[in-house]
Short mmCIF file of C-alpha atoms in Angstrom, two decimals:
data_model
loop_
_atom_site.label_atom_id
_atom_site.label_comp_id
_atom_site.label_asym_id
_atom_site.label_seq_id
_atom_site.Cartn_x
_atom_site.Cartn_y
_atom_site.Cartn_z
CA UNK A 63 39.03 13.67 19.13
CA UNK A 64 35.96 11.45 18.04
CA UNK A 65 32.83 12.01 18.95
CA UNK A 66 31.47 9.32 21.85
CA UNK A 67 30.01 5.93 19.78
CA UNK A 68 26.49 6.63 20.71
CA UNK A 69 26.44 9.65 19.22
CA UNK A 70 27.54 8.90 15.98
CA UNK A 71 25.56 5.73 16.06
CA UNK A 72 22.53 8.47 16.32
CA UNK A 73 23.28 11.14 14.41
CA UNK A 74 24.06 8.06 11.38
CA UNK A 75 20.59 6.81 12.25
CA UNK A 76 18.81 10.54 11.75
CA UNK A 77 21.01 10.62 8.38
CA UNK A 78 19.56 6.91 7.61
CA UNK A 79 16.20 7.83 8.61
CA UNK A 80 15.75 11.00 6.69
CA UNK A 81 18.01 10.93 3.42
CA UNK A 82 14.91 9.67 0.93
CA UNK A 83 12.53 13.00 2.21
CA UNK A 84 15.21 15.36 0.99
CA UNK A 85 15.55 17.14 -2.46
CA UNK A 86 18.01 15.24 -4.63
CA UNK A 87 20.78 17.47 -5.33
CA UNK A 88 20.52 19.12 -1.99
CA UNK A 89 20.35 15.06 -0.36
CA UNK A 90 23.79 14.17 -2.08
CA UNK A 91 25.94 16.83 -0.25
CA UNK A 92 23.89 17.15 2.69
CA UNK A 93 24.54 13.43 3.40
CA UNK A 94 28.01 13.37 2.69
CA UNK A 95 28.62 16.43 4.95
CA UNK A 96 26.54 14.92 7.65
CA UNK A 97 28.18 11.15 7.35
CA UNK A 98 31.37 13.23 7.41
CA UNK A 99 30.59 15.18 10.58
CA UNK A 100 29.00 12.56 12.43
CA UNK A 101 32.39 9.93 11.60
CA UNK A 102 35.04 12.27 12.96
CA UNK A 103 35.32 15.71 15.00
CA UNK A 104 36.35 17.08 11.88
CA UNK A 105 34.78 16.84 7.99
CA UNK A 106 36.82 14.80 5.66
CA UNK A 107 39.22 16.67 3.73
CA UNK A 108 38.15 17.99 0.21
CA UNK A 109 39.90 15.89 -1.55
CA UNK A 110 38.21 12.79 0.14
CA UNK A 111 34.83 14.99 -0.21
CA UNK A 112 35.72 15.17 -3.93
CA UNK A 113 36.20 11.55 -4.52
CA UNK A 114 33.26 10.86 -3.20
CA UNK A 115 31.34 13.07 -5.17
CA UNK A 116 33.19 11.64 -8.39
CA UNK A 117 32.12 8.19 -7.59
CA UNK A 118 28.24 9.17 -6.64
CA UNK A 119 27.71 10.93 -9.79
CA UNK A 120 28.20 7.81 -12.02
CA UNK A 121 25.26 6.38 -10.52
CA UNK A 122 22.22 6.93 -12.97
CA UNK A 123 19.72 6.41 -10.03
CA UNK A 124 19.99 9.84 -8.58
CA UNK A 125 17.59 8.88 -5.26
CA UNK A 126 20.34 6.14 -4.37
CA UNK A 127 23.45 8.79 -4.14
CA UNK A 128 22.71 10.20 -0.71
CA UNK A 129 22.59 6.71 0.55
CA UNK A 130 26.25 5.95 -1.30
CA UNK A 131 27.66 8.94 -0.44
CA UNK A 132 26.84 8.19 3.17
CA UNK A 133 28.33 4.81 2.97
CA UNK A 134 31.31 6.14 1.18
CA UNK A 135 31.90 8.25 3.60
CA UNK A 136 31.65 6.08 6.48
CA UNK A 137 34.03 4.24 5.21
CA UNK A 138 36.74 6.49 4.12
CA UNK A 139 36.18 8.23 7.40
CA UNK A 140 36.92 4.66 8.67
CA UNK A 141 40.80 4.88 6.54
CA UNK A 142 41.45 7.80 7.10
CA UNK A 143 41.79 8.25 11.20
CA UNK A 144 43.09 4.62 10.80
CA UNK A 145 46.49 5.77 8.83
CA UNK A 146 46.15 9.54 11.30
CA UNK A 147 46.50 6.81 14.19
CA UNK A 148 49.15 5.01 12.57
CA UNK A 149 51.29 8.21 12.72
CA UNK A 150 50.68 9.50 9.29
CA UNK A 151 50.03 13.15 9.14
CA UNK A 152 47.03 14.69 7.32
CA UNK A 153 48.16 15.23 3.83
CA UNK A 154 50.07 11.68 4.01
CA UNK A 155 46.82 9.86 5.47
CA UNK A 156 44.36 11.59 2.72
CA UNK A 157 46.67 10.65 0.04
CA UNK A 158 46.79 6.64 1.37
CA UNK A 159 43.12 6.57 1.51
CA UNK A 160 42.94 7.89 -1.96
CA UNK A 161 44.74 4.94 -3.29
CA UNK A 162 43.12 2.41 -0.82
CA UNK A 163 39.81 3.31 -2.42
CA UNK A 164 41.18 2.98 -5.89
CA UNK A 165 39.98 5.02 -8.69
CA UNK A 166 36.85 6.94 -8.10
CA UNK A 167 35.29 6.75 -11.35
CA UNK A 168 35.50 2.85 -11.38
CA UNK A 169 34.07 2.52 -8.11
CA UNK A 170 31.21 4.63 -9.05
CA UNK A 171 30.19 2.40 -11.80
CA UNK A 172 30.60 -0.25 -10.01
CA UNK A 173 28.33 1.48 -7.20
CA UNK A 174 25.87 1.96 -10.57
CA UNK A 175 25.05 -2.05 -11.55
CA UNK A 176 24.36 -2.53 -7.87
CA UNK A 177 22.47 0.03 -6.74
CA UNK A 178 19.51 -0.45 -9.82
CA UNK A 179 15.62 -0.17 -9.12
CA UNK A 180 14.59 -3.74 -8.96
CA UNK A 181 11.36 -4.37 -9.57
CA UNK A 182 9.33 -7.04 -8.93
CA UNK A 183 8.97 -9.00 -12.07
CA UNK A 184 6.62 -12.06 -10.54
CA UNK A 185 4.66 -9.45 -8.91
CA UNK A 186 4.04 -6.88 -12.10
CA UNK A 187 3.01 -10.29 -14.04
CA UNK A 188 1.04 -11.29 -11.53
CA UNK A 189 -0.82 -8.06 -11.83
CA UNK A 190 -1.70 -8.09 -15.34
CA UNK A 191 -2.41 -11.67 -15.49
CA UNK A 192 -4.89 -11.25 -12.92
CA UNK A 193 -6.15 -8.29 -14.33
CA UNK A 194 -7.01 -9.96 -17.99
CA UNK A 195 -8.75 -12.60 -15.86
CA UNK A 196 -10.50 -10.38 -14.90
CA UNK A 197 -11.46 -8.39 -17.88
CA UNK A 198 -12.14 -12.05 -19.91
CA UNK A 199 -14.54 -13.02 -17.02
CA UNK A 200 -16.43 -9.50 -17.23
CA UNK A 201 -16.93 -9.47 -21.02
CA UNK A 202 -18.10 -12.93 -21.30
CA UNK A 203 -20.56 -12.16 -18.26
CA UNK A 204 -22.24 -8.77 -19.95
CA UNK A 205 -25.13 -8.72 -22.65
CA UNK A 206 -24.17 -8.86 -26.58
CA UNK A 207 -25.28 -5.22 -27.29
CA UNK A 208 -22.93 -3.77 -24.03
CA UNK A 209 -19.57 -2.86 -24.62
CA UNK A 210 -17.93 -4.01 -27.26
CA UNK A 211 -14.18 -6.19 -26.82
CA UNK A 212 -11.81 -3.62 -27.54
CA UNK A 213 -14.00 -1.10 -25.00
CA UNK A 214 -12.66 -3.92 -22.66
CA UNK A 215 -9.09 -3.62 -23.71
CA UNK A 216 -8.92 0.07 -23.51
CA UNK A 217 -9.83 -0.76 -19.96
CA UNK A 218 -6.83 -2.76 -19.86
CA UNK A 219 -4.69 -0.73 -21.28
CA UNK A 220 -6.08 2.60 -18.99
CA UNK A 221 -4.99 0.15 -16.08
CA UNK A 222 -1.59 -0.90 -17.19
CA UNK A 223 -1.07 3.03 -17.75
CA UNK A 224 -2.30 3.59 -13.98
CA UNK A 225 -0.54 1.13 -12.25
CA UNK A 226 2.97 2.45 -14.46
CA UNK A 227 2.47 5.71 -13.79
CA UNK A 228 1.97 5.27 -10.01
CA UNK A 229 5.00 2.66 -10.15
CA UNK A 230 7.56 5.54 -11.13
CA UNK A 231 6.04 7.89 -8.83
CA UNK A 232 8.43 8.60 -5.94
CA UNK A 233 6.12 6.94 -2.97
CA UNK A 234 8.16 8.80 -0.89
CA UNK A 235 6.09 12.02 -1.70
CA UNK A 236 3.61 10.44 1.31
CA UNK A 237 5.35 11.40 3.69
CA UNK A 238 7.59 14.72 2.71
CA UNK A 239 3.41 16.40 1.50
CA UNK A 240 1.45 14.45 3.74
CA UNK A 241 -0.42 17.18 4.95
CA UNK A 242 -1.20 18.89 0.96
CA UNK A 243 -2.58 15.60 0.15
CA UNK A 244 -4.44 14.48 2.54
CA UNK A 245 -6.38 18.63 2.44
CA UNK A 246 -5.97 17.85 -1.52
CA UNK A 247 -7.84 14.14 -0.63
CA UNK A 248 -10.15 16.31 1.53
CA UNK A 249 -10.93 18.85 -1.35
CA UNK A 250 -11.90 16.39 -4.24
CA UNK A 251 -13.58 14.42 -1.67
CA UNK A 252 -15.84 18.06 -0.81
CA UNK A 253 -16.32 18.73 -4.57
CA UNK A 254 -17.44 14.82 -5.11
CA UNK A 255 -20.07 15.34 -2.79
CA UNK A 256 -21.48 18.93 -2.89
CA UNK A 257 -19.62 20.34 -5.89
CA UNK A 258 -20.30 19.88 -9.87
CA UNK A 259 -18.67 16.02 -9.54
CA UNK A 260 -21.37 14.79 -7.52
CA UNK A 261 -22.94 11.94 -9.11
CA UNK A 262 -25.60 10.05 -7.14
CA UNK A 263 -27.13 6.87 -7.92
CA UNK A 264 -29.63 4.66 -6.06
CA UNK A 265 -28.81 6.92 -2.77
CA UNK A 266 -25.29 6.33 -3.03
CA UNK A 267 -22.99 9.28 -4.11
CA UNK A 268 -20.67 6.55 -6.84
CA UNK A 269 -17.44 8.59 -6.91
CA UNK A 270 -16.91 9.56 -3.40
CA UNK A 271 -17.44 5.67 -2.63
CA UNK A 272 -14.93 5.01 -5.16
CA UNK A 273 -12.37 8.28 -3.80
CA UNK A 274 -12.43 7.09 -0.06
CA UNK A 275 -10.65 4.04 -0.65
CA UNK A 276 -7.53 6.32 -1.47
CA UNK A 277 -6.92 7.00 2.40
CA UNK A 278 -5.06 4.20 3.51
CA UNK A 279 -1.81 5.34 1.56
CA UNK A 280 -2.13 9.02 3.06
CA UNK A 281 -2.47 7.59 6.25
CA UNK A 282 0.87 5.61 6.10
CA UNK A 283 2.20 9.40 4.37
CA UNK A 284 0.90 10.92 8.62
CA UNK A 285 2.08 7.74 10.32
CA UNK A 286 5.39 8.01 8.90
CA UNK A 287 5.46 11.88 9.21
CA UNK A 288 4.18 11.52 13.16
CA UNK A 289 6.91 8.84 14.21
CA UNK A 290 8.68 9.90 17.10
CA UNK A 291 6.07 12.16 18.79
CA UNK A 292 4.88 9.03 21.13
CA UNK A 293 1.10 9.97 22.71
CA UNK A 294 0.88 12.84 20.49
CA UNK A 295 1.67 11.72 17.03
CA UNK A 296 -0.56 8.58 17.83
CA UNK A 297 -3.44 10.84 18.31
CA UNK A 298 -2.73 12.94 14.88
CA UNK A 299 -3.05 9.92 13.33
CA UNK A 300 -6.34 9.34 14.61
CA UNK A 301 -7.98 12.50 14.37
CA UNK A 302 -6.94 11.50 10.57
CA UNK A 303 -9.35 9.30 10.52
CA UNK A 304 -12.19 12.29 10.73
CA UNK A 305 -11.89 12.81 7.45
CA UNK A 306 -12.30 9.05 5.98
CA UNK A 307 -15.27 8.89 8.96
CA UNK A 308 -16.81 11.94 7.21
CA UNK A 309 -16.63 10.98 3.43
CA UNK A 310 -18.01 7.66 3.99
CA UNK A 311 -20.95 8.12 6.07
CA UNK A 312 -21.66 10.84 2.88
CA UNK A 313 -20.58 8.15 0.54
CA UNK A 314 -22.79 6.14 2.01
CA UNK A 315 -19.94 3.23 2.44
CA UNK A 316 -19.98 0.92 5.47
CA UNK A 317 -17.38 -1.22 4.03
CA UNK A 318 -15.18 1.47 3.34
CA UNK A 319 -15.71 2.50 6.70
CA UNK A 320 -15.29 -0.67 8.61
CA UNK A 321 -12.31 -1.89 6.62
CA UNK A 322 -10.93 1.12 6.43
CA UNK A 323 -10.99 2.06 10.20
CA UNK A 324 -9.61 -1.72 10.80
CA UNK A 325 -6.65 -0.92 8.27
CA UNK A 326 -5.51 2.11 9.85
CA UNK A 327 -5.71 0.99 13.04
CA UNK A 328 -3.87 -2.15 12.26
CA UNK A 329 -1.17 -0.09 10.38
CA UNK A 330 -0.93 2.16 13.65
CA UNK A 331 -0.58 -0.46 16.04
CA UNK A 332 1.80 -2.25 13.79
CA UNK A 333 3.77 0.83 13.93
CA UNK A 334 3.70 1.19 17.80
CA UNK A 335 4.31 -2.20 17.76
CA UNK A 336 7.77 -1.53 16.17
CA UNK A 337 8.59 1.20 18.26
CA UNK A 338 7.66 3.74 15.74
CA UNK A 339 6.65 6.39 18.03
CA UNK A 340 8.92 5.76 21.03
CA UNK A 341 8.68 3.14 23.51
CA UNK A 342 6.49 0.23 23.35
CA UNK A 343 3.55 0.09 25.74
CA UNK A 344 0.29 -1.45 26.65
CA UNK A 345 -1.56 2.22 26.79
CA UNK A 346 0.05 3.38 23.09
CA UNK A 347 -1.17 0.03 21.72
CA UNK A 348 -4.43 0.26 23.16
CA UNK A 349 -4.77 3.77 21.72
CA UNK A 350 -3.49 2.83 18.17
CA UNK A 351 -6.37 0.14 18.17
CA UNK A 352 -9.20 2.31 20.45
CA UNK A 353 -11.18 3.44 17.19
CA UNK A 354 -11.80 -0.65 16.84
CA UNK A 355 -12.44 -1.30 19.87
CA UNK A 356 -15.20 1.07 20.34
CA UNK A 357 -16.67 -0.24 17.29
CA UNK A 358 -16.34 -4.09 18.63
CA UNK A 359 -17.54 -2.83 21.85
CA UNK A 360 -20.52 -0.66 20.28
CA UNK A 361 -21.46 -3.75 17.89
CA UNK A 362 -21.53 -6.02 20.67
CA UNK A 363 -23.74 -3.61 23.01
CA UNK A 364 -26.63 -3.88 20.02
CA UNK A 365 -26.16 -7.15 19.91
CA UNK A 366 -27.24 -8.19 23.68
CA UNK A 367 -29.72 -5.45 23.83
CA UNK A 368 -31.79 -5.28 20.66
CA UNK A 369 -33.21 -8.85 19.72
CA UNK A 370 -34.06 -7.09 16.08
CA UNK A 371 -29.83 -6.73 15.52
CA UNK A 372 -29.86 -10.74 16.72
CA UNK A 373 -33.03 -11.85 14.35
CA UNK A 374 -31.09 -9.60 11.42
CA UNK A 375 -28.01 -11.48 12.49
CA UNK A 376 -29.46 -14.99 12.26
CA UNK A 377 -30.75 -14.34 8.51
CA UNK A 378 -27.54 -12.96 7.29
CA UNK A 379 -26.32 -16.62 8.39
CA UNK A 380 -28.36 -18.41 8.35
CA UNK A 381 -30.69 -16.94 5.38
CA UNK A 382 -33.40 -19.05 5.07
CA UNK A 383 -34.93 -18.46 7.85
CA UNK A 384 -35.97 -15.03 5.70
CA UNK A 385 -36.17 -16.52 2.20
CA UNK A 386 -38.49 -14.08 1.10
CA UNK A 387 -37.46 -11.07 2.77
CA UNK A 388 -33.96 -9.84 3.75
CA UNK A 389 -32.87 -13.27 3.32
CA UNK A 390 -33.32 -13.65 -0.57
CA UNK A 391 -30.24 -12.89 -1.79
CA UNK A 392 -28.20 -14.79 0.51
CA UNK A 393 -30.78 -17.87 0.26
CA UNK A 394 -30.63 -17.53 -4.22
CA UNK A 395 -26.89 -17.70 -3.91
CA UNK A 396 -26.08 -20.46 -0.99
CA UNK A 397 -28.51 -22.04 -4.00
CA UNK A 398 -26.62 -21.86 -6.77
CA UNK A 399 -23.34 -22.19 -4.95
CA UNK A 400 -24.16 -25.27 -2.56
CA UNK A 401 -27.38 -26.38 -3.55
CA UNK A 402 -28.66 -25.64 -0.63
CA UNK A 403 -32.79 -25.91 -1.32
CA UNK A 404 -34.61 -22.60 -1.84
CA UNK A 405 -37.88 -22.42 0.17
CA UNK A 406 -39.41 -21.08 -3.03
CA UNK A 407 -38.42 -22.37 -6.09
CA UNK A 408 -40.71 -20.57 -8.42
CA UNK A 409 -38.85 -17.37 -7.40
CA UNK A 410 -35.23 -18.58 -8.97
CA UNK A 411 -36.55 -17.72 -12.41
CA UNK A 412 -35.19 -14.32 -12.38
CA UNK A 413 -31.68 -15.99 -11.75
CA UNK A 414 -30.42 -15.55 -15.55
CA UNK A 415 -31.44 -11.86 -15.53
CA UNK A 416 -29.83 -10.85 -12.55
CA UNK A 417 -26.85 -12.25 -13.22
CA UNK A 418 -26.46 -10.96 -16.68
CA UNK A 419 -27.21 -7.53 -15.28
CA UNK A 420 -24.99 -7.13 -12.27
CA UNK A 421 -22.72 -10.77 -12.03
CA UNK A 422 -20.21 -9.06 -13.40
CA UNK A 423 -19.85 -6.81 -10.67
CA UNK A 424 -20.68 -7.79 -7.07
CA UNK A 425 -21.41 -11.94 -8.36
CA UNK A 426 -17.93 -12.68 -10.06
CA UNK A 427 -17.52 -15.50 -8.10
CA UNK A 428 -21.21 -16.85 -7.92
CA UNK A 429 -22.00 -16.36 -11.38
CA UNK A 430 -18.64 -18.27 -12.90
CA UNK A 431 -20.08 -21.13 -10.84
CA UNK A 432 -23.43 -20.89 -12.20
CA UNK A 433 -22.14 -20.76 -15.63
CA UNK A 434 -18.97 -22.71 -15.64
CA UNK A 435 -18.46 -24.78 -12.38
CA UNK A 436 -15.87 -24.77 -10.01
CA UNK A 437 -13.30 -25.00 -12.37
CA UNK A 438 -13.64 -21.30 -13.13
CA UNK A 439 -14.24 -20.27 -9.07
CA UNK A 440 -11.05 -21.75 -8.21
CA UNK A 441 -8.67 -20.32 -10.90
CA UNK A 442 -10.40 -16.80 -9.53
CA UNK A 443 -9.78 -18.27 -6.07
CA UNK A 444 -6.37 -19.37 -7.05
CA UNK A 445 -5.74 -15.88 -8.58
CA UNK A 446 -6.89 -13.71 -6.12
CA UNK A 447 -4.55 -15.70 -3.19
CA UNK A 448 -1.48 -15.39 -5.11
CA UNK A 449 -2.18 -11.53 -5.77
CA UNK A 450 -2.58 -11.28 -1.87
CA UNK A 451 0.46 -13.90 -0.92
CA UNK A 452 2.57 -12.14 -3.12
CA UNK A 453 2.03 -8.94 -1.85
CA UNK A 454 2.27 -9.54 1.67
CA UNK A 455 5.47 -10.84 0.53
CA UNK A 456 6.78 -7.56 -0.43
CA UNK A 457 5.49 -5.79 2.26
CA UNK A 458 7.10 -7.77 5.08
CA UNK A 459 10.07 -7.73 3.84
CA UNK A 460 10.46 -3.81 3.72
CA UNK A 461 12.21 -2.17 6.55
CA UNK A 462 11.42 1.52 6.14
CA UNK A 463 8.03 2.44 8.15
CA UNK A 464 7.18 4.24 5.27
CA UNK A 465 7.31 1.60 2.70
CA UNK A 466 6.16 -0.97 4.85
CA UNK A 467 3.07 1.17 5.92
CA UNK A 468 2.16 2.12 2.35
CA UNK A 469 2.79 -1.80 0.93
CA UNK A 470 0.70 -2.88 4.33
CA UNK A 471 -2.11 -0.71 4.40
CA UNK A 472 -2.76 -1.45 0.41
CA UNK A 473 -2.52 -5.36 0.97
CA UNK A 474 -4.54 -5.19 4.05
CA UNK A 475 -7.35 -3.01 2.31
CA UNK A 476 -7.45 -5.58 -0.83
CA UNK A 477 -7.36 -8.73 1.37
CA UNK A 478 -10.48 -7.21 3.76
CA UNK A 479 -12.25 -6.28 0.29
CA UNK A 480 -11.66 -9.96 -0.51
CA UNK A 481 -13.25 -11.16 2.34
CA UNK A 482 -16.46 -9.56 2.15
CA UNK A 483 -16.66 -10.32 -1.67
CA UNK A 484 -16.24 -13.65 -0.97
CA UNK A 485 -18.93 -14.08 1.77
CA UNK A 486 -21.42 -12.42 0.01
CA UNK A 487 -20.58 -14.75 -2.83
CA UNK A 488 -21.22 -17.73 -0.35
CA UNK A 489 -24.67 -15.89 0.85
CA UNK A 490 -23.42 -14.48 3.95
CA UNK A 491 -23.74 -10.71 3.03
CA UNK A 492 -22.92 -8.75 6.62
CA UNK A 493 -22.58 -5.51 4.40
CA UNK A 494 -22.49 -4.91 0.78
CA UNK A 495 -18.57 -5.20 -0.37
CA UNK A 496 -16.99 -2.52 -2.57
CA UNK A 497 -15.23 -5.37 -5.16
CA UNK A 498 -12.85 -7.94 -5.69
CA UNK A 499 -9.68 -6.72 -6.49
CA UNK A 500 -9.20 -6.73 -10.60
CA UNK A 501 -11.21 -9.04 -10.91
CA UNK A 502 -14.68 -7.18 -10.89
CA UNK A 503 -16.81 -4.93 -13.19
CA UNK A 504 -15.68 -1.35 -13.36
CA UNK A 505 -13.14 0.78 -15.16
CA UNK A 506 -12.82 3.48 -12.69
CA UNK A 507 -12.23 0.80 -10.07
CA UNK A 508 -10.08 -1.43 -12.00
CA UNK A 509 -7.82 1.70 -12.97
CA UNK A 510 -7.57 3.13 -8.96
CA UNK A 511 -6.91 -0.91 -8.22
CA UNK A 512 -3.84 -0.63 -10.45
CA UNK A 513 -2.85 3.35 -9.17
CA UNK A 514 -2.57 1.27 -5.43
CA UNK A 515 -0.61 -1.75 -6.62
CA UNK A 516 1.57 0.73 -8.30
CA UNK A 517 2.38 2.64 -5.15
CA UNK A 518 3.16 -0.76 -3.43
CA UNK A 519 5.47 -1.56 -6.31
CA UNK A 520 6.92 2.08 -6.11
CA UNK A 521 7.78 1.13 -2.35
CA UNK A 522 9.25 -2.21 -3.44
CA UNK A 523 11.06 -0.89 -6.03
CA UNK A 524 13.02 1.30 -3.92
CA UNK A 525 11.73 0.76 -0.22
CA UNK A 526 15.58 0.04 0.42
CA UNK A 527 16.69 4.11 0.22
CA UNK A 528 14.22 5.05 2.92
CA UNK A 529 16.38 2.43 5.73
CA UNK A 530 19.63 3.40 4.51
CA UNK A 531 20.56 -0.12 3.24
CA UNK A 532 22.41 -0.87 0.45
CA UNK A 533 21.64 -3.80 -1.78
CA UNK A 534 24.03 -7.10 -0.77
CA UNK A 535 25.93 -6.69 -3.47
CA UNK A 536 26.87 -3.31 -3.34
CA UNK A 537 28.38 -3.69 0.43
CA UNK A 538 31.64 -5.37 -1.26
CA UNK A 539 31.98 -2.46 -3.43
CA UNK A 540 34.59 -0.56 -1.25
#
């Protein structure tokens, strides 16, 4: 007797959903006995159990086997109650779907060429392309007696190590310790602001501003950990946020906590969106997105009610109108960038030093035009959009919520951070931004740039395990 469609169309899709949490040895039989149980009222024979396990265990990419075996065992589930219907009798049916499979061994290598971690090559490339950009833009920008060029390339190389490192990392580690590293997050994050690590400069604690950024892949680790649990696991996921809230009013960050809150949010909804956490509705979506809402709602109170927020509003656009106050910066740069005349041009003479000192860093953009043109600004511009393009490439097109959440909530955190790099670069400077993705002054931020892109690679790479689908070409492999 076979168990009723819809139930083995479920308990296949629990199987599906949950093979890439489990421990790999442990994942290979548990799959197969579940796929076995959930086919038929009764497990496949040993002997069917056996071949199975022959063919899995020439594949050299041990996390793909409990998604084989499953298939496998779909499918000789499949042949073997066909022949028991054609009137066969147990040991006669076993035996025909033995040879129907054909030889174990061969099937298993077979199973082996397809199912390979494929990495994105144009992505990887596009990576450390970028990255050297970066690094050649940085050490022609700093004074002769700073660093010297090979200080530049260790910096290189510490990246490359970072972003490999985190690329063979199994991403999957989000969501099966969510919990240990998000208190682990929380524990450096304590220590980098009231332990030995604390390191303060011009009233901003440097590391914690750095550390913060790390939340939006522990988030997607909760999201994917609370999916299911409807109102509930929604609001887990926000009171997540407490702890990112905390560390960056400490840091002090505003971008990290404006993008930030935006990111989660958007990854949240996105996930309600796909049904993530039950049914779809109006009230769950409206949750998933309440943290930005309030602050739209809060931003927009100050702004009809205190004419100081407006006035502060109309220099950051319009910066003129403050040359020699809170608008200098922004005036100096819409300057140099558009030519746009400087109330005051006695007070441009400090140009040169200010770039030399700090272009490197928060003026990438400005300061290639002021020494180079806008041949140099749009090979960074060029740069930067293909990083970003590319990588919203790979996250749409990964179907686990895990992998998709993790790629998403990296792009979206590098594409805000673009954003307000480049409007400050074009004088409109809302609130300080945190960098431009490997492209700006820093080791420490160049090197946690590459640990991120590495993740997203690491859920490219094999993003496929987590939805239970096999590559194309290992479907005609049975």
């Amino acid at each position: 007797m076979r168990l009723p469609d819809g139930v083995r169309r479920y308990l296949l899709h629990l199987l599906e959903r949950d093979a890439a949490e489990r421990a790999l040895d442990t994942a290979e039989r548990e799959a197969l006995d579940a796929a076995a149980e959930g086919r038929s009222a009764k497990p496949l024979p040993e002997l069917l159990r056996g071949w199975v396990s022959r063919a899995t265990s020439q594949m050299r990419w041990k996390r793909a086997r409990p998604v084989a075996a499953k298939e496998l065992a779909d499918h000789l589930s499949d042949q073997y109650e066909a022949f028991l219907d054609s009137g066969l009798d147990e040991e006669a049916a076993v035996q025909a779907t033995a040879r129907e499979m054909g030889d174990a061994v061969e099937t298993g290598t077979q199973l082996d060429r397809a199912w390979r971690p494929r990495p994105d090559w144009v992505m990887l490339g596009i990576v450390l392309v970028v990255a050297a950009i970066g690094l050649v833009l940085q050490y022609s920008m700093r004074s002769n007696n700073d660093l010297e060029w090979y200080m530049f390339f260790g910096r290189y190389v510490a990246g490359a190590v970072c972003l490999l490192a985190a690329y063979f990392v199994d991403y999957t580690i989000l969501g099966r310790h969510c919990w240990l590293l998000y208190g682990l997050w929380a524990v450096v994050g304590l220590l980098l602001t009231f332990g030995p690590f604390r390191v303060e400069s011009m009233g901003k604690l440097n590391y914690l501003a750095q550390w913060v950024w790390f939340f939006p892949v522990l988030f997607a680790g909760i999201l994917f950990r609370q999916r299911g649990k409807g109102i509930q696991g929604i609001g887990v996921c926000l009171l997540s946020l407490l702890g990112m809230w905390f560390f960056a009013t400490l840091a002090p960050s505003m971008a990290a906590l404006c993008v930030l809150t935006v990111v989660s949010c958007g990854m949240l909804a996105a996930a309600v969106w796909r049904r993530a956490f039950g049914r779809r509705t109006k009230g769950k979506l409206m949750l998933a997105a309440s943290p930005v809402l309030a602050m739209a709602l809060y931003c927009l109170f100050l702004f009809c009610t205190d004419s100081h927020i407006r006035e502060e509003l109309a220099v950051v656009l319009f910066p003129q109108r403050d040359a020699m106050g809170n608008g200098y910066q922004g005036s100096v740069v819409q300057n140099i960038m558009f030519g746009i005349p400087f109330p005051f041009d006695s007070s441009i003479h400090s140009v040169d030093a200010w770039l030399w000192w700090d272009g490197a860093t928060d003026w990438v953009i400005m300061a290639a035009k002021y020494y180079w043109g806008w041949a140099v600004v749009l090979l960074i511009l060029v740069a930067v959009v293909l990083l970003l393009v590319w990588g919203f490439r790979i996250a749409y097109r990964q179907t686990g919520l895990l992998a998709r959440s993790v790629c998403m909530g990296v792009m979206a955190t590098f594409a805000l951070q673009t954003v307000l790099y480049v409007l400050q670069n074009c004088g409109i400077i809302l609130i300080a931004s945190y960098g431009l993705p490997l492209l700006s002054y820093g080791g420490l931020y160049l090197c946690q740039t590459m640990l991120l892109l590495g993740l997203l690679l690491s859920a490219q790479r094999s993003g496929q395990l987590e939805s239970g689908l096999a590559p194309l070409s290992a479907r005609s492999v049975r």
